[in-house]
CSV table of C-alpha atoms in Angstrom, one decimal:
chain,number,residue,atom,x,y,z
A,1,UNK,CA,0.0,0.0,0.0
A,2,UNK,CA,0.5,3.4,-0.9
A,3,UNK,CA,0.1,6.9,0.3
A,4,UNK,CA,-2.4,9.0,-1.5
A,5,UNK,CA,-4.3,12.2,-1.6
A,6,UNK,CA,-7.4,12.1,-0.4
A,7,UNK,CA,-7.2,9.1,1.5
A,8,UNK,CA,-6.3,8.4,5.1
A,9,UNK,CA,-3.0,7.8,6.9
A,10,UNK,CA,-1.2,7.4,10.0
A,11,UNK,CA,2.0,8.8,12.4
A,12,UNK,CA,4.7,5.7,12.6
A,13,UNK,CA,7.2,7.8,14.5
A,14,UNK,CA,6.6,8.4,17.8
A,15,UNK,CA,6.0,12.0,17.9
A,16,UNK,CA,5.8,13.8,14.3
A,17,UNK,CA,5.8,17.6,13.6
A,18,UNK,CA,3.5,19.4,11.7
A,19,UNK,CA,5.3,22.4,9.9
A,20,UNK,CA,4.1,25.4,8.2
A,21,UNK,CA,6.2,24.7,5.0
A,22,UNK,CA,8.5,22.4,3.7
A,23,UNK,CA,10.8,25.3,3.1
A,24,UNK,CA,10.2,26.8,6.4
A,25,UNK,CA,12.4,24.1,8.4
A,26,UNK,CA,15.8,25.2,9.7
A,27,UNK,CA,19.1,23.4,9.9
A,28,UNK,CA,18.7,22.7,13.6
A,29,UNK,CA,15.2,20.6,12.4
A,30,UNK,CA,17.4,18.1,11.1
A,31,UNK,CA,16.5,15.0,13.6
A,32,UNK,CA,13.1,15.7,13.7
A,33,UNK,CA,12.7,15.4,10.0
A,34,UNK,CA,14.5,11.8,9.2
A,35,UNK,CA,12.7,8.3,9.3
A,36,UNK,CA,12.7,8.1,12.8
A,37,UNK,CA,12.2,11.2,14.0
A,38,UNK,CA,14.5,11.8,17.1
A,39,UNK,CA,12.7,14.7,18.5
A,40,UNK,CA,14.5,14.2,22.0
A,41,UNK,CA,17.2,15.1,20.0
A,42,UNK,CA,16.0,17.8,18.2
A,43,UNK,CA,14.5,19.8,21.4
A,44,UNK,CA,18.0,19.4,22.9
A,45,UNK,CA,19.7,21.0,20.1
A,46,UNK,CA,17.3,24.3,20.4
A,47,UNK,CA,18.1,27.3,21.8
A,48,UNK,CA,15.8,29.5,23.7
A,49,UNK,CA,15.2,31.8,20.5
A,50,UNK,CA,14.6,28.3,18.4
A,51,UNK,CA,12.2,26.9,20.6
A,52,UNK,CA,9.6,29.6,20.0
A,53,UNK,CA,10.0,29.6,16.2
A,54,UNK,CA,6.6,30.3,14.0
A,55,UNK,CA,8.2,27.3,11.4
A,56,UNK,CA,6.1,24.4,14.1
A,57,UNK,CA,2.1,23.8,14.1
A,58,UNK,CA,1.5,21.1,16.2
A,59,UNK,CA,2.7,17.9,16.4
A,60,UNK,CA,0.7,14.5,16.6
A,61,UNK,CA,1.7,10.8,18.1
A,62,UNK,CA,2.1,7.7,16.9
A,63,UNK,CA,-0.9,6.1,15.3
A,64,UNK,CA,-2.6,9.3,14.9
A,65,UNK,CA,-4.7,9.7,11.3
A,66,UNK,CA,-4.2,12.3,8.9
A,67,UNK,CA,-5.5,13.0,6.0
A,68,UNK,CA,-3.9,13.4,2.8
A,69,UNK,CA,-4.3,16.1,0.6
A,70,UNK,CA,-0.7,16.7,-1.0
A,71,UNK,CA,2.2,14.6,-1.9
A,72,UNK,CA,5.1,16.3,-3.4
A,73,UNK,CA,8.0,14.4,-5.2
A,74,UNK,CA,10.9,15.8,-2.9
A,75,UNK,CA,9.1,13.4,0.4
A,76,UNK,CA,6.5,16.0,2.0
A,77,UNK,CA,2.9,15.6,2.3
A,78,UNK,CA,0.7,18.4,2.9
A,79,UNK,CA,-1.9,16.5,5.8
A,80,UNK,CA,-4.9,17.5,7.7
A,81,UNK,CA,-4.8,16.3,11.1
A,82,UNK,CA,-8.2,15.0,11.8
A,83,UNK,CA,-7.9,14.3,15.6
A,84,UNK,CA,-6.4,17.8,16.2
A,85,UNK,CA,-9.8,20.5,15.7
A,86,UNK,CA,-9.3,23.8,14.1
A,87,UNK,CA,-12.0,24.7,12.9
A,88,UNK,CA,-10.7,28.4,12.5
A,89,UNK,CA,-8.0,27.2,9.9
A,90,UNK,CA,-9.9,23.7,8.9
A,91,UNK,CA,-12.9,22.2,9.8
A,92,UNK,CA,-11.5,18.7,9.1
A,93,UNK,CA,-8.6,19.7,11.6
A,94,UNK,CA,-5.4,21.2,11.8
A,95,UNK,CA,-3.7,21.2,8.4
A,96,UNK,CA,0.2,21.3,7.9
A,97,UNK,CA,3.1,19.3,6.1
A,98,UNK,CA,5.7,16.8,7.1
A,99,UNK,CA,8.2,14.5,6.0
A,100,UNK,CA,5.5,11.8,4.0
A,101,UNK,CA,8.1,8.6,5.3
A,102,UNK,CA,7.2,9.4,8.8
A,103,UNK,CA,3.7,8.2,7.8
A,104,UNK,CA,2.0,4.7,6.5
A,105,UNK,CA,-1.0,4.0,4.9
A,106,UNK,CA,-4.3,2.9,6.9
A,107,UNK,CA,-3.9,-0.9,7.6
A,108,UNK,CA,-7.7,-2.5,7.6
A,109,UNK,CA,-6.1,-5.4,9.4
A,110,UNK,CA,-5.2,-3.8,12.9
A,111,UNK,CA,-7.7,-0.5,12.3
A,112,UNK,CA,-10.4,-0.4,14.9
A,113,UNK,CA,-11.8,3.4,14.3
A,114,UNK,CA,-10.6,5.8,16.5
A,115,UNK,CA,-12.0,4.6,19.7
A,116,UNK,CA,-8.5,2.6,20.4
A,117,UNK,CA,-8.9,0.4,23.6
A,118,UNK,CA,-5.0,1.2,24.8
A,119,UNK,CA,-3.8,4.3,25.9
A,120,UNK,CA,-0.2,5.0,26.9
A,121,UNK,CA,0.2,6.3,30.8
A,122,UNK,CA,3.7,6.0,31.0
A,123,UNK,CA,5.4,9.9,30.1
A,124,UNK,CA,7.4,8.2,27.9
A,125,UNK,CA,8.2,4.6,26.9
A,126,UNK,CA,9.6,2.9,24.4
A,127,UNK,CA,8.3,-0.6,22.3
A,128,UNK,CA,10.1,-3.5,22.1
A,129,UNK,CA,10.8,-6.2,19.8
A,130,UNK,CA,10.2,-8.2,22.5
A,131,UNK,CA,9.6,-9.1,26.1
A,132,UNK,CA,12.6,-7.3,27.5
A,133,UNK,CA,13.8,-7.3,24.3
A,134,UNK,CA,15.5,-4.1,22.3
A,135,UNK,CA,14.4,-0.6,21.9
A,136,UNK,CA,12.7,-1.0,18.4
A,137,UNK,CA,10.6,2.4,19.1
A,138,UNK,CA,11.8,5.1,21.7
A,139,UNK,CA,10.1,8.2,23.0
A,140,UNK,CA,6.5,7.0,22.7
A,141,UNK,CA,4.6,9.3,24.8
A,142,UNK,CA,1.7,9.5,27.2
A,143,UNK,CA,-1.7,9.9,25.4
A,144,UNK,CA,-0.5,7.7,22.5
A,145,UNK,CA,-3.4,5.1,21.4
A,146,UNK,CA,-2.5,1.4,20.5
A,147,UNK,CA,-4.2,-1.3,19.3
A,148,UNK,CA,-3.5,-4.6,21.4
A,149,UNK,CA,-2.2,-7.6,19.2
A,150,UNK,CA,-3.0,-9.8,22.6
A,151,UNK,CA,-2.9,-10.5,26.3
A,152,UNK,CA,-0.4,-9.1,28.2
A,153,UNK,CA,2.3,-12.5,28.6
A,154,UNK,CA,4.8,-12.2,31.6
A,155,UNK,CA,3.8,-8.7,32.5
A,156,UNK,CA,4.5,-7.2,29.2
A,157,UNK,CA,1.8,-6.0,26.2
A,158,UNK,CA,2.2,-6.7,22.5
A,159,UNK,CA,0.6,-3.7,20.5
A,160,UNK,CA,-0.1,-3.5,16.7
A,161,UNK,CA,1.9,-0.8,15.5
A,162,UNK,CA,1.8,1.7,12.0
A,163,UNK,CA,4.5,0.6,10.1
A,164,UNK,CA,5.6,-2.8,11.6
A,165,UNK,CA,4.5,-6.3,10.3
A,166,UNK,CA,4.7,-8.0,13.8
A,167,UNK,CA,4.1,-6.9,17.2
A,168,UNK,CA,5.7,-4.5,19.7
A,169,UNK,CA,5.9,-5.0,23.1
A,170,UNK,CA,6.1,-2.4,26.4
A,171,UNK,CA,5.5,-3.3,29.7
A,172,UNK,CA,1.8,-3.9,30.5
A,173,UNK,CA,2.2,-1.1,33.8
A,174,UNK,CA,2.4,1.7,30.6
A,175,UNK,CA,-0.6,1.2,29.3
A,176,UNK,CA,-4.1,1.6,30.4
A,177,UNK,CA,-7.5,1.2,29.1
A,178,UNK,CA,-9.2,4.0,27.5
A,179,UNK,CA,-12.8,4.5,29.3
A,180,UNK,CA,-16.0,6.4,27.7
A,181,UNK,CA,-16.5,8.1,31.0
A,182,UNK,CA,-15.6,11.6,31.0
A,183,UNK,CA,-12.3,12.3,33.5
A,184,UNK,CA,-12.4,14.2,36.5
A,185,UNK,CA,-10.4,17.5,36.2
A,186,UNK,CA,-7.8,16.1,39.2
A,187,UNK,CA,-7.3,13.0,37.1
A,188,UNK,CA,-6.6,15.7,34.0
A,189,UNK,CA,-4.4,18.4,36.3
A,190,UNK,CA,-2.3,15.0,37.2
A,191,UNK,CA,-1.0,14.1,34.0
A,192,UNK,CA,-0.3,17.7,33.3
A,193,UNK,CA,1.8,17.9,36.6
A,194,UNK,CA,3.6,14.9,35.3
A,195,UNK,CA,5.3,17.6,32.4
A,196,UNK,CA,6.6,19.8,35.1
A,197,UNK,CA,9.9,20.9,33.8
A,198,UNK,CA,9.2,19.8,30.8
A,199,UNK,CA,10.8,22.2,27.9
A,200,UNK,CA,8.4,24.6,26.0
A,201,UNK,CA,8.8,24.6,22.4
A,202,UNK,CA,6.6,26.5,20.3
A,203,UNK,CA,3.6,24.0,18.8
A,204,UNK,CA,5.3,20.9,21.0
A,205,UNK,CA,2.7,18.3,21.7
A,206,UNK,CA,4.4,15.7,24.0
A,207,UNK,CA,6.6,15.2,27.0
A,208,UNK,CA,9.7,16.0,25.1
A,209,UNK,CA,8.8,19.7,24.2
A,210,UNK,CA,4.7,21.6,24.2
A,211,UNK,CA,3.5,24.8,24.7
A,212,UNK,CA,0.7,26.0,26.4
A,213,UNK,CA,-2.5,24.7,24.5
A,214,UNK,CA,-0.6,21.6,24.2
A,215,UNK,CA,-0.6,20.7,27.4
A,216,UNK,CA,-4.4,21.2,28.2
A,217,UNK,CA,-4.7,19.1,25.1
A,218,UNK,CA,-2.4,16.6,26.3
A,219,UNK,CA,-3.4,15.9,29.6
A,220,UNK,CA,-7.1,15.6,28.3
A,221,UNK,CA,-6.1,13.5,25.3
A,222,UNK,CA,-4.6,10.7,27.7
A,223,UNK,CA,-8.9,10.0,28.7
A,224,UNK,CA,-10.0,10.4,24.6
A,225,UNK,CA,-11.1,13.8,25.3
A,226,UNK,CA,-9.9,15.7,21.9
A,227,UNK,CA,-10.2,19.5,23.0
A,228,UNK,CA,-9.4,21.9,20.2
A,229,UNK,CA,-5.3,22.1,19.2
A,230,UNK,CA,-5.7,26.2,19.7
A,231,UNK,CA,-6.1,28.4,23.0
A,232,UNK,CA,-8.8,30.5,21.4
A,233,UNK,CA,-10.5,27.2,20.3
A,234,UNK,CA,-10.3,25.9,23.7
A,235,UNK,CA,-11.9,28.6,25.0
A,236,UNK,CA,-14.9,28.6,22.6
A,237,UNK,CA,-15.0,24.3,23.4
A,238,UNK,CA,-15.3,24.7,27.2
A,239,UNK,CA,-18.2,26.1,29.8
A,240,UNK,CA,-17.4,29.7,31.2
A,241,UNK,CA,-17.5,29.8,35.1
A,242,UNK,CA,-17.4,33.0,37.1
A,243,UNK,CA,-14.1,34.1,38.2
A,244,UNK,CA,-13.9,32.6,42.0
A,245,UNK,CA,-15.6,29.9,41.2
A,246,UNK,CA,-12.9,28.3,39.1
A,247,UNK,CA,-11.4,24.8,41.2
A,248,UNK,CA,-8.3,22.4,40.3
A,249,UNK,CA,-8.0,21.0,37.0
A,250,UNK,CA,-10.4,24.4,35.3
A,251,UNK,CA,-8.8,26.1,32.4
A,252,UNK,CA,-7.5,30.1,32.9
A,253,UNK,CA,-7.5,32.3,29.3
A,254,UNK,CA,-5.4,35.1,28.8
A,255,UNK,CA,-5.9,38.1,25.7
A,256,UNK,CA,-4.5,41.6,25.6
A,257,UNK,CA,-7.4,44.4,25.1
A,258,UNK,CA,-8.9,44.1,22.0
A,259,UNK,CA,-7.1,41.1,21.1
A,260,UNK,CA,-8.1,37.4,20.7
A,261,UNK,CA,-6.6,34.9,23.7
A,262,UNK,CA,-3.1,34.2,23.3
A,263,UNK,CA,-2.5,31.7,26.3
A,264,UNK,CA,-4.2,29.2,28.5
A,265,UNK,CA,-3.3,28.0,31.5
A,266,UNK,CA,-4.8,25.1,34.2
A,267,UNK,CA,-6.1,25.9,37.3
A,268,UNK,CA,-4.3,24.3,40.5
A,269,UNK,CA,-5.7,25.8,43.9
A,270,UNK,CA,-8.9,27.6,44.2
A,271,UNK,CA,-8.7,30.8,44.2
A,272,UNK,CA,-7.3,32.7,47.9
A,273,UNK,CA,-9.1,35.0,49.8
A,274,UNK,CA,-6.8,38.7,48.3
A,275,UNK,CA,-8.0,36.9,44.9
A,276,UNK,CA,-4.9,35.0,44.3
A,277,UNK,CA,-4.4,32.2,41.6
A,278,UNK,CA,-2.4,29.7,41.1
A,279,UNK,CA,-1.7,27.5,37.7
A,280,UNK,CA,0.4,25.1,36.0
A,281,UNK,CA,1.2,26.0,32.2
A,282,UNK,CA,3.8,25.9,29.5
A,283,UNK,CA,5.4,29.4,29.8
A,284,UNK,CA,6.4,31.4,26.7
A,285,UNK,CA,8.8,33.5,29.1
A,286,UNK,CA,10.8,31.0,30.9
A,287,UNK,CA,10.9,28.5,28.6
A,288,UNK,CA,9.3,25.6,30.4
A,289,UNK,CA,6.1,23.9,32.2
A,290,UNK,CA,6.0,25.4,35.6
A,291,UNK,CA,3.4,25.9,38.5
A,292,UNK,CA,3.5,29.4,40.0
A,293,UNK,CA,0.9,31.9,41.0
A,294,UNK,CA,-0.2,34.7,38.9
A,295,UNK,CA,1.8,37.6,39.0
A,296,UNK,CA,0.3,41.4,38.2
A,297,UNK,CA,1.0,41.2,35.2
A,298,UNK,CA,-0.8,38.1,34.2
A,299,UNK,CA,-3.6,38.9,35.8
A,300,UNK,CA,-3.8,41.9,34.4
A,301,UNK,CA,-5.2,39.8,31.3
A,302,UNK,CA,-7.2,37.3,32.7
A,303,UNK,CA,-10.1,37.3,30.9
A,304,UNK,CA,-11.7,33.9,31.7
A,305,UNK,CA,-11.9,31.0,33.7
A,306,UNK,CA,-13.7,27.5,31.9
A,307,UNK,CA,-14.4,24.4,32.9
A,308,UNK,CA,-13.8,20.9,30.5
């Protein structure tokens, strides 16, 4: 099977990045651009200007669909991320390129619709070629959906993944079952905690490198809840609450006047007494996911708090 436009696809790296233009990527891109897509490596070889550079989107997980629209001759494909909403850019979802080898064609044989009964928990693994076997797949990250290939044998899981004829393994402990119930906003708030520290990199989507809308989106991806990729998205996809009624695990919005919201944050303590607020959030300024209360000047454009 082949790639095509105007069929479906999916991620067979373990994180890919979704790029403005093919012509947009930089030198320093290099590892997150090649077959395997080493984007560990990548995030450690930006600097702190590089890390907020306009040339990223998003970025989407192993086994996540796209859909094709372009494929050009020198190994780009112009995609639509379809589990990624934006409907201000693309009401199929949030369209970009990348490198076409770092996706494989829809297999019928291990594709169960999008309602995947696996869900990575770890905040990052790796899959194996076998029980305790090598690394065939590093930096697999949490919120990742796989399809089992069979009962867990000796504590570890064999998966079905995009790209390989037999079976991967991780241990069982990483995975967990995906559930139709919604989550509570604690269970949400705690895989977002888990990224403390993590780096921010402008459109990162995984616990190697994500900004601030990535993380909400993250850390309510890991229960199948697919919020908007966007801050001002997630704002128009979640319930407005009256500020001081906002409780762990609610969303915080930030705009300048007269400008559409630039950043989100998540709620971590209820609000104090002299009106002050915590959050945790992927910060633009210092580069990485921290937890910190607001200072004056973030308040100063507060402009909502939302529930999920």
């Amino acid at each position: 099977m082949k790639l095509q436009p105007g069929r479906e696809a999916v991620v067979r790296v373990a994180v890919a990045t979704l790029w403005t233009s093919p012509e947009a990527v930089r030198p320093v891109d290099r590892p997150a651009l090649t077959a395997g897509a080493d984007i560990l490596a990548w995030v450690s070889g930006l600097d702190t200007d590089q890390q907020v550079g306009d040339c990223v989107l998003s970025q989407l997980l192993l086994g996540e669909r796209v859909l094709v629209s372009e494929l050009r001759p020198d190994g780009w494909a112009r995609v639509v991320a379809v589990e990624q909403p934006a409907a201000k850019l693309d009401p199929r979802g949030y369209p970009g390129w990348l490198p076409s080898e770092q996706l494989t064609p829809v297999d019928p044989s291990t594709d169960t619709g999008t309602d995947l009964p696996l869900v990575v928990d770890s905040t990052v693994t790796g899959l194996h070629d076998a029980p305790n076997g090598p690394v065939v797949l590093p930096g697999v990250v949490v919120g990742t959906r796989l399809v089992p290939a069979g009962p867990a044998r000796d504590d570890w899981r064999p998966v079905h993944v995009p790209g390989h004829a037999a079976p991967l393994w991780l241990p069982d402990e990483h995975l967990v079952a995906t559930s139709a119930e919604a989550p509570a906003a604690a269970q949400a708030l705690a895989v977002a905690q888990r990224l403390l520290d993590v780096a921010y990199v402008w459109g990162g989507l995984s616990a190697h490198g994500i900004d601030c809308s990535g993380l909400v989106h993250l850390a309510w991806r890991r229960f199948g809840v697919l919020l908007p990729r966007d801050a001002d998205d997630q704002a128009v996809a979640t319930t407005p609450l009256a500020l001081g009624a906002e409780r762990p695990g609610d969303l915080y919005f930030f705009a300048r006047p007269g400008r559409k919201i630039h950043h989100i944050g998540i709620v971590t303590a209820p609000p104090g007494n002299g009106g002050e607020r915590r959050m945790l959030h992927a910060c633009y300024r210092r580069r990485r996911v921290i937890e910190e209360p607001l200072p004056a000047d973030r308040t100063a454009t507060l402009v909502g708090a939302h529930r999920v």
